[in-house]
Short mmCIF file of C-alpha atoms in Angstrom, two decimals:
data_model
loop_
_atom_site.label_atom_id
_atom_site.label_comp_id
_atom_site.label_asym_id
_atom_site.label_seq_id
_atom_site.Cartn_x
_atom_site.Cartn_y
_atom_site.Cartn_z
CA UNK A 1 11.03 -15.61 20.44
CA UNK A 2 7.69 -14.51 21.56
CA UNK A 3 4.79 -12.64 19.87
CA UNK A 4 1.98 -10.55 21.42
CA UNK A 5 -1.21 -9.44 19.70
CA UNK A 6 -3.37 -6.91 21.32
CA UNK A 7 -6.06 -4.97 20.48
CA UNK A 8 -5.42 -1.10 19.92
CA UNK A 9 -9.39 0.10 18.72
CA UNK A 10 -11.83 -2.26 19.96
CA UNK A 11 -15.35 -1.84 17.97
CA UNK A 12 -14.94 1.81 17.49
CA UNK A 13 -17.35 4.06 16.22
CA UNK A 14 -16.56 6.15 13.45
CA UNK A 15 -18.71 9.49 12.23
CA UNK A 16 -18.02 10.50 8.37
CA UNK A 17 -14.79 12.57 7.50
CA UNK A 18 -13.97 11.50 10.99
CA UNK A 19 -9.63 11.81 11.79
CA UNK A 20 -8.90 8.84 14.34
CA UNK A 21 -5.35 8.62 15.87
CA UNK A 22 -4.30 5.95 18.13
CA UNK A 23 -0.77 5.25 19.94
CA UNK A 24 0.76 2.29 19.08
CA UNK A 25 2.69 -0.03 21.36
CA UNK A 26 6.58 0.47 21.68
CA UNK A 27 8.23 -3.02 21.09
CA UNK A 28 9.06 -3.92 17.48
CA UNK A 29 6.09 -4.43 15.33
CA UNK A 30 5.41 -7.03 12.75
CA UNK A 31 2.45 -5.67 11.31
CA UNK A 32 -1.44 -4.13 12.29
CA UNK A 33 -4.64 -5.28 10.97
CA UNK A 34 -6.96 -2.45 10.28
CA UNK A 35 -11.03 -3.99 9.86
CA UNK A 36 -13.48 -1.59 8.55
CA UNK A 37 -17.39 -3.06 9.45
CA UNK A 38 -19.99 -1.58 8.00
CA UNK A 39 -23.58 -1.74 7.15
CA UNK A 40 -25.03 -1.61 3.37
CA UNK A 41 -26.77 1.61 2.49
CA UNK A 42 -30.34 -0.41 -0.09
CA UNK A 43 -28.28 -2.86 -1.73
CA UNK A 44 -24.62 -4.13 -1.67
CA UNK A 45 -21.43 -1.88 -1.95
CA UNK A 46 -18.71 -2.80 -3.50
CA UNK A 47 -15.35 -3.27 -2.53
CA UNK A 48 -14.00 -0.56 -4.29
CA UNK A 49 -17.48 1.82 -2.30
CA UNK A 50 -16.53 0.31 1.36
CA UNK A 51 -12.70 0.81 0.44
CA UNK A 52 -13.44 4.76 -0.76
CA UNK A 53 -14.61 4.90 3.11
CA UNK A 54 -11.03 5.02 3.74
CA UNK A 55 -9.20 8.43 2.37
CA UNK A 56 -5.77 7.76 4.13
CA UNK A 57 -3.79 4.91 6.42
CA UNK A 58 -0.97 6.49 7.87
CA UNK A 59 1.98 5.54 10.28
CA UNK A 60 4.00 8.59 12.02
CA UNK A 61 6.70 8.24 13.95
CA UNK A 62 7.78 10.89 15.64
CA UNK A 63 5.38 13.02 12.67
CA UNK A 64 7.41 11.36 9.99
CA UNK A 65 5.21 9.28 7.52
CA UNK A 66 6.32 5.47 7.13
CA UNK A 67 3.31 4.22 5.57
CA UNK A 68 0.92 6.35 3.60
CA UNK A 69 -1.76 4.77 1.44
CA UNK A 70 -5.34 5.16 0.54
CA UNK A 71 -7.84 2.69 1.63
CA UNK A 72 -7.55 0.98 -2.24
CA UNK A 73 -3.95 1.24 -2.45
CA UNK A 74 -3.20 -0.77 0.52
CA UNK A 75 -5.80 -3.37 -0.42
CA UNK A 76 -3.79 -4.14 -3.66
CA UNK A 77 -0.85 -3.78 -2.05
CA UNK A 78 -1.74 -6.27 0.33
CA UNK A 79 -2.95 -8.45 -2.73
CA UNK A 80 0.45 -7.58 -4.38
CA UNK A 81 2.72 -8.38 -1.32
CA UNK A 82 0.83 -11.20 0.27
CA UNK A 83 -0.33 -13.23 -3.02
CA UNK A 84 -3.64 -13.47 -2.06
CA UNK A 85 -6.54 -10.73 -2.01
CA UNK A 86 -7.74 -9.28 1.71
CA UNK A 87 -11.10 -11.21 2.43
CA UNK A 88 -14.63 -8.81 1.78
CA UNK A 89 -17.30 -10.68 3.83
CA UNK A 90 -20.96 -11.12 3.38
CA UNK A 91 -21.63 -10.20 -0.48
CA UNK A 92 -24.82 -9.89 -0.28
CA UNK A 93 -27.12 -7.26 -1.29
CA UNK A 94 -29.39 -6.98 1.55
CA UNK A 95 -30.43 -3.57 2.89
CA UNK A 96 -28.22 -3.28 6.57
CA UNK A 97 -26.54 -6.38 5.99
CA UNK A 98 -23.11 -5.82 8.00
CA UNK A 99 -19.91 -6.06 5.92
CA UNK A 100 -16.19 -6.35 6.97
CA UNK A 101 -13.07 -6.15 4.98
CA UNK A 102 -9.69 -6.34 6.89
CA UNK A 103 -6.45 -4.64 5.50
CA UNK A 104 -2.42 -5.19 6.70
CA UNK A 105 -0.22 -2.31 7.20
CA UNK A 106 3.06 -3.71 7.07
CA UNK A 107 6.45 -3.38 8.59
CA UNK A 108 8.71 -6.14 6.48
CA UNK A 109 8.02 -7.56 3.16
CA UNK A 110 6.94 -11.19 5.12
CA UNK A 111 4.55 -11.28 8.65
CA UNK A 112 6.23 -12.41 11.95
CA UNK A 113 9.83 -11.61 10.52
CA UNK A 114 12.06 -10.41 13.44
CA UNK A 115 14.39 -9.34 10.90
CA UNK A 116 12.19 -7.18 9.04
CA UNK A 117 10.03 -5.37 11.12
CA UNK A 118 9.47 -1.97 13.10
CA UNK A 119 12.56 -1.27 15.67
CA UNK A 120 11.08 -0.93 19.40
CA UNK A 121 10.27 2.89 19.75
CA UNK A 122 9.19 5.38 23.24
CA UNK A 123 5.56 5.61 24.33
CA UNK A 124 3.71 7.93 22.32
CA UNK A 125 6.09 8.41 19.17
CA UNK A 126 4.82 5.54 16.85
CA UNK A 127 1.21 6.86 15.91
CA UNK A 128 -1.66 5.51 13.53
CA UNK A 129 -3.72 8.03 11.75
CA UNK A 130 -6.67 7.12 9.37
CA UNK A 131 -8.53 9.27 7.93
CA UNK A 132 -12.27 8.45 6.88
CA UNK A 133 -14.12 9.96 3.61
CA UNK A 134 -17.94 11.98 4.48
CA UNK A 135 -19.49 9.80 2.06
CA UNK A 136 -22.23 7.50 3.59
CA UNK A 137 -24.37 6.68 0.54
CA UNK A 138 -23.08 3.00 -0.09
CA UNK A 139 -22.31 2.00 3.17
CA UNK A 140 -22.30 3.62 6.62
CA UNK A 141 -22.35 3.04 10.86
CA UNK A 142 -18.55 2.25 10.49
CA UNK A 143 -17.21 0.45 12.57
CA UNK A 144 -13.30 -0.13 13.56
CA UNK A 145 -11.03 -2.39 15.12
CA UNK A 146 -7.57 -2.19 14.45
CA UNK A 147 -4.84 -4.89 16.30
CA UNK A 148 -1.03 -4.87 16.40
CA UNK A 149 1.14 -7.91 16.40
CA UNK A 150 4.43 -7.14 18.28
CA UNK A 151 7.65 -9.31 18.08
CA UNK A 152 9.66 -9.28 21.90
CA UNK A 153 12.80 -9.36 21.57
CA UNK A 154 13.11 -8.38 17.54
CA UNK A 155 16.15 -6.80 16.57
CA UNK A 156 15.43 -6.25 13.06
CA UNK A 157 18.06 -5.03 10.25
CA UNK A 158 15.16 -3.01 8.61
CA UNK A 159 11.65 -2.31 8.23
CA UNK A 160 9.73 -1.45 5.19
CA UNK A 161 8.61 2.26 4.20
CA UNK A 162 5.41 2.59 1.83
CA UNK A 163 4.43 6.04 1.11
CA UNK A 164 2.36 7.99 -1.82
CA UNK A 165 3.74 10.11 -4.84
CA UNK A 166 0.75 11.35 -6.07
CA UNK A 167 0.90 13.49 -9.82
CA UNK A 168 -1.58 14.87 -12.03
CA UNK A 169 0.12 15.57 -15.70
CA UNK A 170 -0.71 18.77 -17.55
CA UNK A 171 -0.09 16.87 -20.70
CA UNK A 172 0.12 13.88 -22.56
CA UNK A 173 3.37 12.99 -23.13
CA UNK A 174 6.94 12.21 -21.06
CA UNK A 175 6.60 13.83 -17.38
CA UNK A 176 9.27 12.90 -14.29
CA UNK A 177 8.81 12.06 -11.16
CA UNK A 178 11.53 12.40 -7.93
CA UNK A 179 11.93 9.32 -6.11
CA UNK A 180 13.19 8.87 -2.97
CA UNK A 181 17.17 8.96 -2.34
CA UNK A 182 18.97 7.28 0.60
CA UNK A 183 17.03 3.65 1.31
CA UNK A 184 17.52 0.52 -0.67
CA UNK A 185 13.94 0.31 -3.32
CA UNK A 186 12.37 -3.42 -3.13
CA UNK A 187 9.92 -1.85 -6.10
CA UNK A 188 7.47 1.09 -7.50
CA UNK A 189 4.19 0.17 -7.32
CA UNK A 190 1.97 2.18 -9.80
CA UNK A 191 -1.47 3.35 -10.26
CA UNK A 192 -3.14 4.17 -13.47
CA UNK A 193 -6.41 5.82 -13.21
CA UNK A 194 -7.15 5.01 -17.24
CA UNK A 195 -6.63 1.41 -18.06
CA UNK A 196 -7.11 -0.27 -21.60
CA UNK A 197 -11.00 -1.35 -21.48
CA UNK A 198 -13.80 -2.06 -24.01
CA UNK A 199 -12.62 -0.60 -27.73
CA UNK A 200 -10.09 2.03 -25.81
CA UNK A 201 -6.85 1.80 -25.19
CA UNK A 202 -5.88 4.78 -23.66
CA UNK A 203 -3.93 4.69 -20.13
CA UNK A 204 -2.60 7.52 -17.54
CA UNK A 205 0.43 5.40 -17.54
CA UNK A 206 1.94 4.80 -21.08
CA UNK A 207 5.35 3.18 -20.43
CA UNK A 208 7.74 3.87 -17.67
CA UNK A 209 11.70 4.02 -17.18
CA UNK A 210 14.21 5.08 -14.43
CA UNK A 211 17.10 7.37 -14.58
CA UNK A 212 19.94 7.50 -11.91
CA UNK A 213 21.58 10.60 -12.05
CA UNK A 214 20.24 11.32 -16.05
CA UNK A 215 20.95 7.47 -16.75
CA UNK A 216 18.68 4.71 -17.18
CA UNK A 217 18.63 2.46 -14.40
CA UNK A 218 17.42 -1.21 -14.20
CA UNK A 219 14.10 0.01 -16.40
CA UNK A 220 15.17 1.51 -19.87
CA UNK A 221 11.97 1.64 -20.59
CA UNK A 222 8.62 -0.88 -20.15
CA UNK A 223 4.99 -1.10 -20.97
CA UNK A 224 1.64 -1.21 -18.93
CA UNK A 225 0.64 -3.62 -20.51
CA UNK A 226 3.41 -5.62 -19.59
CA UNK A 227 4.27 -4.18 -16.35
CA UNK A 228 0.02 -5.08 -15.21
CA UNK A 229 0.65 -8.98 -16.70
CA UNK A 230 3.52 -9.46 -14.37
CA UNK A 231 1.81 -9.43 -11.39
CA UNK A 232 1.23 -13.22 -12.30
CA UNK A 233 4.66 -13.70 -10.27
CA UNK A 234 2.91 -12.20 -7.37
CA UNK A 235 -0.99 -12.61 -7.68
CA UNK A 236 -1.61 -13.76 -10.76
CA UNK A 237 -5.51 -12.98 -12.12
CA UNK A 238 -8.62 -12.23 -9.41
CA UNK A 239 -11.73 -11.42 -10.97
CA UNK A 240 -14.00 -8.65 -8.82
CA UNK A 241 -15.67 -9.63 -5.65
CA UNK A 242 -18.95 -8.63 -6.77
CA UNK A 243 -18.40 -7.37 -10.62
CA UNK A 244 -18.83 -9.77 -13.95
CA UNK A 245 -17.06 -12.93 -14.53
CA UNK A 246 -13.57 -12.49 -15.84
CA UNK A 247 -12.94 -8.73 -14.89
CA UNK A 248 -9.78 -7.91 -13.77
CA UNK A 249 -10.24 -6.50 -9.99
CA UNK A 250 -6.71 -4.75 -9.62
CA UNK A 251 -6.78 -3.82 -13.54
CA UNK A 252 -5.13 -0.42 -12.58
CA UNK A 253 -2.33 -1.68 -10.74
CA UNK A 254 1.20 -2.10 -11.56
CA UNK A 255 4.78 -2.87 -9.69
CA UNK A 256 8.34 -2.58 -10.61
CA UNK A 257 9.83 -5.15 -8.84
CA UNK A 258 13.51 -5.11 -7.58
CA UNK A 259 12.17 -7.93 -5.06
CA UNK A 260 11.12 -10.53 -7.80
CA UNK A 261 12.50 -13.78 -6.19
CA UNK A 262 11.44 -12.13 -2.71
CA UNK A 263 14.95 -11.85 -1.74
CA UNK A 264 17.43 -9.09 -2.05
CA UNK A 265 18.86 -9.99 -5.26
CA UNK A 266 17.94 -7.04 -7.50
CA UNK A 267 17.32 -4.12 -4.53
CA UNK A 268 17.78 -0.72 -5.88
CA UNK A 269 20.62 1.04 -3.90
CA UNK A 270 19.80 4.96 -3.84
CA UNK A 271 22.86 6.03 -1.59
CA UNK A 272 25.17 7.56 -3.52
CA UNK A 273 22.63 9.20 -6.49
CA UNK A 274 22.48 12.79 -6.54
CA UNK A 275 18.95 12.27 -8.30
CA UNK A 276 16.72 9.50 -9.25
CA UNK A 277 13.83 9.61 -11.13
CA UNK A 278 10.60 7.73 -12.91
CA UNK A 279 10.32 8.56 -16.42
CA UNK A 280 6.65 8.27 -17.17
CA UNK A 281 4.52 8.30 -20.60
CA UNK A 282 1.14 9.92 -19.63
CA UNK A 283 -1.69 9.03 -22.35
CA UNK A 284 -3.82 11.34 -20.70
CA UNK A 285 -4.45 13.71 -17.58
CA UNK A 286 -6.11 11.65 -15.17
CA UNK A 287 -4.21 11.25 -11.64
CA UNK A 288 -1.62 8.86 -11.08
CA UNK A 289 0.25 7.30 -8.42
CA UNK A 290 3.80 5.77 -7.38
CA UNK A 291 4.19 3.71 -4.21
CA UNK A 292 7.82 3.36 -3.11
CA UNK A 293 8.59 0.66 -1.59
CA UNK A 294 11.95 1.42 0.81
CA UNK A 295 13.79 -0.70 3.04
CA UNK A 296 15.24 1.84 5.79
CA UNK A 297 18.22 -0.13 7.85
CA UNK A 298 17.39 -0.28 11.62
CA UNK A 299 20.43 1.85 12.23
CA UNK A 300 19.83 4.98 10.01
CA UNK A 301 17.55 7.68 10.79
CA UNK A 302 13.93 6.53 10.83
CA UNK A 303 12.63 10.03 10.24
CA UNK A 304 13.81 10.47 6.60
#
């Protein structure tokens, strides 16, 4: 088998709140690498101010969303998936010093895998869409490249969904959330906009549980706290690029994981549920979110 990487945005310009969308090629795709350059506005911006620069990845096909995630939320779940954080470059806090980060959308829960991957599509249905926030005050003169590694040949089984369930709670308290029916889950990755730090202990997300069809399913019920520590069997701890020694750089950052062995041993099978659901225990009313992560069989409809 035979791979081909080729460049689909090629040192592009970008203007703030800019909307770019580019056609993607039509053979089965492993993955694309999205880099964001950029120059520092005084002194150096963080990787959480160059990441803000990025409101929205998306992949349509055919207008259908197959991945949807915010500049942050794919960098974790790159750090998540991948067991290693996405490279920031030149830390330094030099007025127009040029910085890069580089994210991965992708298709299959491993790179290069011709069994997980993107199915081979028509010219012009498989589309990338990012959308770029107006804010130029930490960094700005964006730059972009973005490349796509395609696998000739491929015939995968599936490819890999990620989209964004985004909920603000009205109250503290139990609140539920729809999850997707009809694809296999590999996990729920969650974001907690209030995380236990200095004396508080508050959190967005209190505890969490899932219900098949009004009956607890694989999660009768688990902590933050002990959902967060669990990422040691996928990342284990990274302190901030640029922050204080010891600080936890994906502190608000959780997963479920039906893929714990990264195999298909405990995958969540939807098909057959007339509803499923996420139980969560909001502390307070800051924003939260909940990344599926589905794994759509080659042979179904890709749309759904």
């Amino acid at each position: 088998m035979q791979y081909n990487r080729s460049v689909i945005a090629q040192n592009t310009s970008i203007t703030a709140g800019q909307v770019i969308t580019l056609d993607l090629p039509v053979n089965p795709l492993s993955h694309l690498m999205v880099n964001l350059q950029g120059l520092n506005v005084t002194d150096e911006a963080t990787l959480a101010q160059i990441l803000a620069r990025i409101t929205k990845i998306e992949v349509l096909h055919r207008g259908a969303s197959i991945f949807n995630l915010s500049g942050a939320d794919t960098h974790t779940m790159n750090a998540i998936y991948f067991g290693q954080m996405p490279i920031l470059t030149n830390q330094v806090a030099t007025d127009n010093a040029t910085r890069n980060v580089t994210l991965i959308v992708p298709f299959g829960r491993s790179l290069y895998n011709k069994d997980e991957c993107f199915p081979a599509t028509r010219k012009g249905e498989l589309q990338l869409q990012i959308t770029f926030n107006s804010t130029e005050t930490e960094i700005d003169n964006l730059v972009l490249q973005v490349e796509a590694i395609e696998l000739f040949g491929a015939e995968p089984k599936q490819f890999l969904k990620l989209t964004t369930l985004t909920k603000t709670p009205t109250a503290t308290g139990d609140l539920d959330i729809d999850l997707p029916i009809n694809n296999r889950l590999a996990g729920l990755g969650l974001f907690s906009t209030t995380v236990p730090t200095g004396t508080a202990t508050t959190k967005t997300i209190n505890s969490v549980k899932m219900l098949a069809d009004n009956k607890e399913n694989m999660f009768s019920l688990a902590n933050w706290e002990s959902l967060h520590g669990e990422l040691l069997n996928r990342i284990g701890h990274r302190e901030d690029y640029d922050g204080s020694a010891d600080n936890d750089d994906i502190r608000q950052y959780a997963i479920m994981d039906f893929s714990p062995m990264r195999m298909d041993d405990f995958l969540v099978e939807t098909k057959g549920f007339a509803n499923l659901k996420l139980r969560i225990n909001a502390g307070d009313t800051n924003v939260l979110r909940v990344i599926p992560w589905e794994l759509v069989l080659s042979t179904e409809d890709i749309t759904q």
